[in-house]
C-alpha cells in the first residue's frame, strides 16, 4: 500500500507495518485502485480523515487521484446499531484529477430516516446531481474548493 509507505516514510517491510494504519485508510487506497478512470466511488469514512492533521497525507494522496464531488456529514447515530459512535461522512469522488476551479458539495444531514425521522440524504444527493446551490446555511451548500495546499 502506497499510503503505508508514505506514513512510514518508505519503511514498510512487513504486513505488520500495516497494523499501524486504520483500516479505512487502506480501504480508501484500495477503492481508488479498483475504480476505473472516470468512474465514481462512494465511501463512508470517519470525518477525521478529512479534518485531522494526522491524516493530511491521506487527503494529499487522494486529491492527486480523484475529484471530490461531495462530502456529506452524517448524524453521529447513523451506525449506532453496529456499535460505531464515530462521526462519519459520505464521500463521493470521480476517479480523475480535479479541474481548475472545481466546486465540491459540502452538506450536513441531521436525519437519515432512523426511528421514523425523515431521510434528508436523497434531497442532498438530488442537489448534487443537478449541481444546484441551496441557500440555507445548515443545508447543502456549494463552495469553491480552496487552493489544495491550504485545504489539505
PDB file of C-alpha atoms in Angstrom:
ATOM      1  CA  UNK A   1       0.000   0.000   0.000  1.00  0.00           C
ATOM      2  CA  UNK A   2       1.376   3.344  -1.087  1.00  0.00           C
ATOM      3  CA  UNK A   3      -0.269   5.160   1.843  1.00  0.00           C
ATOM      4  CA  UNK A   4       1.509   2.852   4.286  1.00  0.00           C
ATOM      5  CA  UNK A   5       4.846   3.674   2.628  1.00  0.00           C
ATOM      6  CA  UNK A   6       4.082   7.388   2.837  1.00  0.00           C
ATOM      7  CA  UNK A   7       3.109   7.123   6.510  1.00  0.00           C
ATOM      8  CA  UNK A   8       6.256   5.190   7.437  1.00  0.00           C
ATOM      9  CA  UNK A   9       8.486   7.196   5.067  1.00  0.00           C
ATOM     10  CA  UNK A  10       9.159   4.158   2.896  1.00  0.00           C
ATOM     11  CA  UNK A  11       9.974   1.755   5.727  1.00  0.00           C
ATOM     12  CA  UNK A  12       7.130  -0.715   5.181  1.00  0.00           C
ATOM     13  CA  UNK A  13       8.823  -4.083   5.240  1.00  0.00           C
ATOM     14  CA  UNK A  14       6.156  -6.431   6.553  1.00  0.00           C
ATOM     15  CA  UNK A  15       2.410  -6.683   6.796  1.00  0.00           C
ATOM     16  CA  UNK A  16       2.888  -5.917  10.499  1.00  0.00           C
ATOM     17  CA  UNK A  17       3.614  -2.315   9.472  1.00  0.00           C
ATOM     18  CA  UNK A  18       0.089  -2.051   8.051  1.00  0.00           C
ATOM     19  CA  UNK A  19      -1.407  -2.585  11.501  1.00  0.00           C
ATOM     20  CA  UNK A  20      -0.436   0.956  12.424  1.00  0.00           C
ATOM     21  CA  UNK A  21      -2.870   2.408   9.886  1.00  0.00           C
ATOM     22  CA  UNK A  22      -6.628   2.436  10.408  1.00  0.00           C
ATOM     23  CA  UNK A  23      -8.330   0.020   8.042  1.00  0.00           C
ATOM     24  CA  UNK A  24     -10.343   2.857   6.492  1.00  0.00           C
ATOM     25  CA  UNK A  25      -7.126   4.467   5.207  1.00  0.00           C
ATOM     26  CA  UNK A  26      -6.227   1.228   3.432  1.00  0.00           C
ATOM     27  CA  UNK A  27      -9.801   0.963   2.107  1.00  0.00           C
ATOM     28  CA  UNK A  28      -9.519   4.438   0.562  1.00  0.00           C
ATOM     29  CA  UNK A  29      -6.453   3.397  -1.403  1.00  0.00           C
ATOM     30  CA  UNK A  30      -7.975   0.066  -2.416  1.00  0.00           C
ATOM     31  CA  UNK A  31     -11.260   1.628  -3.552  1.00  0.00           C
ATOM     32  CA  UNK A  32      -9.418   4.164  -5.702  1.00  0.00           C
ATOM     33  CA  UNK A  33      -7.301   1.392  -7.230  1.00  0.00           C
ATOM     34  CA  UNK A  34     -10.426  -0.631  -8.081  1.00  0.00           C
ATOM     35  CA  UNK A  35     -12.287   2.303  -9.612  1.00  0.00           C
ATOM     36  CA  UNK A  36     -11.799   2.672 -13.358  1.00  0.00           C
ATOM     37  CA  UNK A  37     -10.555   6.039 -14.638  1.00  0.00           C
ATOM     38  CA  UNK A  38     -13.540   8.371 -14.929  1.00  0.00           C
ATOM     39  CA  UNK A  39     -15.599   6.090 -12.685  1.00  0.00           C
ATOM     40  CA  UNK A  40     -17.248   7.114  -9.433  1.00  0.00           C
ATOM     41  CA  UNK A  41     -16.792   5.844  -5.912  1.00  0.00           C
ATOM     42  CA  UNK A  42     -18.726   6.476  -2.735  1.00  0.00           C
ATOM     43  CA  UNK A  43     -17.337   5.604   0.667  1.00  0.00           C
ATOM     44  CA  UNK A  44     -18.337   6.229   4.270  1.00  0.00           C
ATOM     45  CA  UNK A  45     -15.362   7.418   6.288  1.00  0.00           C
ATOM     46  CA  UNK A  46     -14.733   8.867   9.729  1.00  0.00           C
ATOM     47  CA  UNK A  47     -14.768  12.658   9.487  1.00  0.00           C
ATOM     48  CA  UNK A  48     -11.272  12.692  10.928  1.00  0.00           C
ATOM     49  CA  UNK A  49      -9.875  11.575   7.580  1.00  0.00           C
ATOM     50  CA  UNK A  50     -10.991  14.957   6.191  1.00  0.00           C
ATOM     51  CA  UNK A  51     -10.175  17.112   9.198  1.00  0.00           C
ATOM     52  CA  UNK A  52      -7.371  15.787  11.405  1.00  0.00           C
ATOM     53  CA  UNK A  53      -3.813  16.970  10.784  1.00  0.00           C
ATOM     54  CA  UNK A  54      -2.622  13.404  11.347  1.00  0.00           C
ATOM     55  CA  UNK A  55      -4.325  12.254   8.129  1.00  0.00           C
ATOM     56  CA  UNK A  56      -3.195  15.135   5.924  1.00  0.00           C
ATOM     57  CA  UNK A  57      -1.054  12.760   3.849  1.00  0.00           C
ATOM     58  CA  UNK A  58      -4.205  10.749   3.017  1.00  0.00           C
ATOM     59  CA  UNK A  59      -6.008  13.879   1.788  1.00  0.00           C
ATOM     60  CA  UNK A  60      -2.992  14.936  -0.281  1.00  0.00           C
ATOM     61  CA  UNK A  61      -2.746  11.463  -1.824  1.00  0.00           C
ATOM     62  CA  UNK A  62      -6.483  11.374  -2.524  1.00  0.00           C
ATOM     63  CA  UNK A  63      -6.644  14.839  -4.121  1.00  0.00           C
ATOM     64  CA  UNK A  64      -3.932  13.886  -6.607  1.00  0.00           C
ATOM     65  CA  UNK A  65      -6.054  10.994  -7.854  1.00  0.00           C
ATOM     66  CA  UNK A  66      -9.735  11.900  -7.590  1.00  0.00           C
ATOM     67  CA  UNK A  67     -12.137  14.797  -7.931  1.00  0.00           C
ATOM     68  CA  UNK A  68     -14.114  15.019  -4.721  1.00  0.00           C
ATOM     69  CA  UNK A  69     -17.696  15.717  -5.770  1.00  0.00           C
ATOM     70  CA  UNK A  70     -19.457  15.701  -2.397  1.00  0.00           C
ATOM     71  CA  UNK A  71     -18.780  15.260   1.286  1.00  0.00           C
ATOM     72  CA  UNK A  72     -21.930  14.755   3.342  1.00  0.00           C
ATOM     73  CA  UNK A  73     -21.669  14.758   7.125  1.00  0.00           C
ATOM     74  CA  UNK A  74     -23.902  12.049   8.602  1.00  0.00           C
ATOM     75  CA  UNK A  75     -25.584  12.072  12.023  1.00  0.00           C
ATOM     76  CA  UNK A  76     -23.491  10.501  14.791  1.00  0.00           C
ATOM     77  CA  UNK A  77     -26.176   7.881  15.414  1.00  0.00           C
ATOM     78  CA  UNK A  78     -26.102   6.599  11.806  1.00  0.00           C
ATOM     79  CA  UNK A  79     -24.180   3.418  12.660  1.00  0.00           C
ATOM     80  CA  UNK A  80     -25.012   3.172  16.368  1.00  0.00           C
ATOM     81  CA  UNK A  81     -26.803  -0.160  15.845  1.00  0.00           C
ATOM     82  CA  UNK A  82     -23.418  -1.592  14.838  1.00  0.00           C
ATOM     83  CA  UNK A  83     -21.766  -0.074  17.917  1.00  0.00           C
ATOM     84  CA  UNK A  84     -19.998   2.666  15.949  1.00  0.00           C
ATOM     85  CA  UNK A  85     -20.046   6.073  17.580  1.00  0.00           C
ATOM     86  CA  UNK A  86     -17.541   7.894  15.371  1.00  0.00           C
ATOM     87  CA  UNK A  87     -18.777  10.888  13.395  1.00  0.00           C
ATOM     88  CA  UNK A  88     -18.868   9.796   9.762  1.00  0.00           C
ATOM     89  CA  UNK A  89     -19.325  11.293   6.333  1.00  0.00           C
ATOM     90  CA  UNK A  90     -20.191  10.067   2.880  1.00  0.00           C
ATOM     91  CA  UNK A  91     -17.564  10.980   0.291  1.00  0.00           C
ATOM     92  CA  UNK A  92     -18.362  10.799  -3.424  1.00  0.00           C
ATOM     93  CA  UNK A  93     -15.498  11.124  -5.883  1.00  0.00           C
ATOM     94  CA  UNK A  94     -14.718  10.722  -9.551  1.00  0.00           C
ATOM     95  CA  UNK A  95     -11.509   8.885 -10.438  1.00  0.00           C
ATOM     96  CA  UNK A  96      -9.694  11.711 -12.227  1.00  0.00           C
ATOM     97  CA  UNK A  97      -7.785  14.789 -11.037  1.00  0.00           C
ATOM     98  CA  UNK A  98      -9.915  17.839 -10.250  1.00  0.00           C
ATOM     99  CA  UNK A  99     -10.157  20.548 -12.916  1.00  0.00           C
ATOM    100  CA  UNK A 100      -9.153  24.098 -12.009  1.00  0.00           C
ATOM    101  CA  UNK A 101     -11.928  25.939 -10.131  1.00  0.00           C
ATOM    102  CA  UNK A 102     -13.760  22.732  -9.221  1.00  0.00           C
ATOM    103  CA  UNK A 103     -16.570  23.089  -6.685  1.00  0.00           C
ATOM    104  CA  UNK A 104     -17.500  20.480  -4.140  1.00  0.00           C
ATOM    105  CA  UNK A 105     -20.845  19.908  -2.455  1.00  0.00           C
ATOM    106  CA  UNK A 106     -20.447  20.123   1.305  1.00  0.00           C
ATOM    107  CA  UNK A 107     -23.521  19.089   3.245  1.00  0.00           C
ATOM    108  CA  UNK A 108     -24.711  18.090   6.671  1.00  0.00           C
ATOM    109  CA  UNK A 109     -27.789  15.977   7.239  1.00  0.00           C
ATOM    110  CA  UNK A 110     -29.498  15.797  10.608  1.00  0.00           C
ATOM    111  CA  UNK A 111     -31.571  12.696   9.927  1.00  0.00           C
ATOM    112  CA  UNK A 112     -31.391   9.707   7.624  1.00  0.00           C
ATOM    113  CA  UNK A 113     -34.713   8.012   8.309  1.00  0.00           C
ATOM    114  CA  UNK A 114     -33.862   6.260  11.583  1.00  0.00           C
ATOM    115  CA  UNK A 115     -36.708   5.722  14.059  1.00  0.00           C
ATOM    116  CA  UNK A 116     -39.289   7.463  11.888  1.00  0.00           C
ATOM    117  CA  UNK A 117     -37.283  10.621  11.191  1.00  0.00           C
ATOM    118  CA  UNK A 118     -37.242  11.994   7.647  1.00  0.00           C
ATOM    119  CA  UNK A 119     -34.384  10.939   5.378  1.00  0.00           C
ATOM    120  CA  UNK A 120     -32.607  14.085   4.136  1.00  0.00           C
ATOM    121  CA  UNK A 121     -29.915  12.232   2.187  1.00  0.00           C
ATOM    122  CA  UNK A 122     -31.892  11.759  -1.069  1.00  0.00           C
ATOM    123  CA  UNK A 123     -32.566  15.522  -1.206  1.00  0.00           C
ATOM    124  CA  UNK A 124     -28.878  16.297  -0.763  1.00  0.00           C
ATOM    125  CA  UNK A 125     -27.911  13.838  -3.496  1.00  0.00           C
ATOM    126  CA  UNK A 126     -30.527  15.317  -5.871  1.00  0.00           C
ATOM    127  CA  UNK A 127     -28.944  18.752  -5.392  1.00  0.00           C
ATOM    128  CA  UNK A 128     -25.517  17.263  -6.075  1.00  0.00           C
ATOM    129  CA  UNK A 129     -26.693  15.547  -9.263  1.00  0.00           C
ATOM    130  CA  UNK A 130     -28.272  18.742 -10.555  1.00  0.00           C
ATOM    131  CA  UNK A 131     -25.367  20.948  -9.466  1.00  0.00           C
ATOM    132  CA  UNK A 132     -27.802  23.188  -7.582  1.00  0.00           C
ATOM    133  CA  UNK A 133     -26.967  25.562  -4.818  1.00  0.00           C
ATOM    134  CA  UNK A 134     -29.126  25.753  -1.715  1.00  0.00           C
ATOM    135  CA  UNK A 135     -29.434  28.995   0.200  1.00  0.00           C
ATOM    136  CA  UNK A 136     -29.919  27.592   3.703  1.00  0.00           C
ATOM    137  CA  UNK A 137     -26.660  27.723   5.710  1.00  0.00           C
ATOM    138  CA  UNK A 138     -27.433  24.418   7.538  1.00  0.00           C
ATOM    139  CA  UNK A 139     -28.336  22.505   4.410  1.00  0.00           C
ATOM    140  CA  UNK A 140     -26.336  21.549   1.342  1.00  0.00           C
ATOM    141  CA  UNK A 141     -24.134  24.279   0.076  1.00  0.00           C
ATOM    142  CA  UNK A 142     -21.567  24.516  -2.653  1.00  0.00           C
ATOM    143  CA  UNK A 143     -18.226  26.101  -2.018  1.00  0.00           C
ATOM    144  CA  UNK A 144     -15.252  26.627  -4.242  1.00  0.00           C
ATOM    145  CA  UNK A 145     -12.554  24.256  -3.080  1.00  0.00           C
ATOM    146  CA  UNK A 146      -9.681  26.358  -1.701  1.00  0.00           C
ATOM    147  CA  UNK A 147      -6.155  26.010  -3.037  1.00  0.00           C
ATOM    148  CA  UNK A 148      -5.069  22.472  -2.267  1.00  0.00           C
ATOM    149  CA  UNK A 149      -2.106  23.499  -0.116  1.00  0.00           C
ATOM    150  CA  UNK A 150      -4.492  25.427   2.169  1.00  0.00           C
ATOM    151  CA  UNK A 151      -7.166  22.750   2.290  1.00  0.00           C
ATOM    152  CA  UNK A 152      -5.054  19.692   2.953  1.00  0.00           C
TER     153      UNK A 152
END
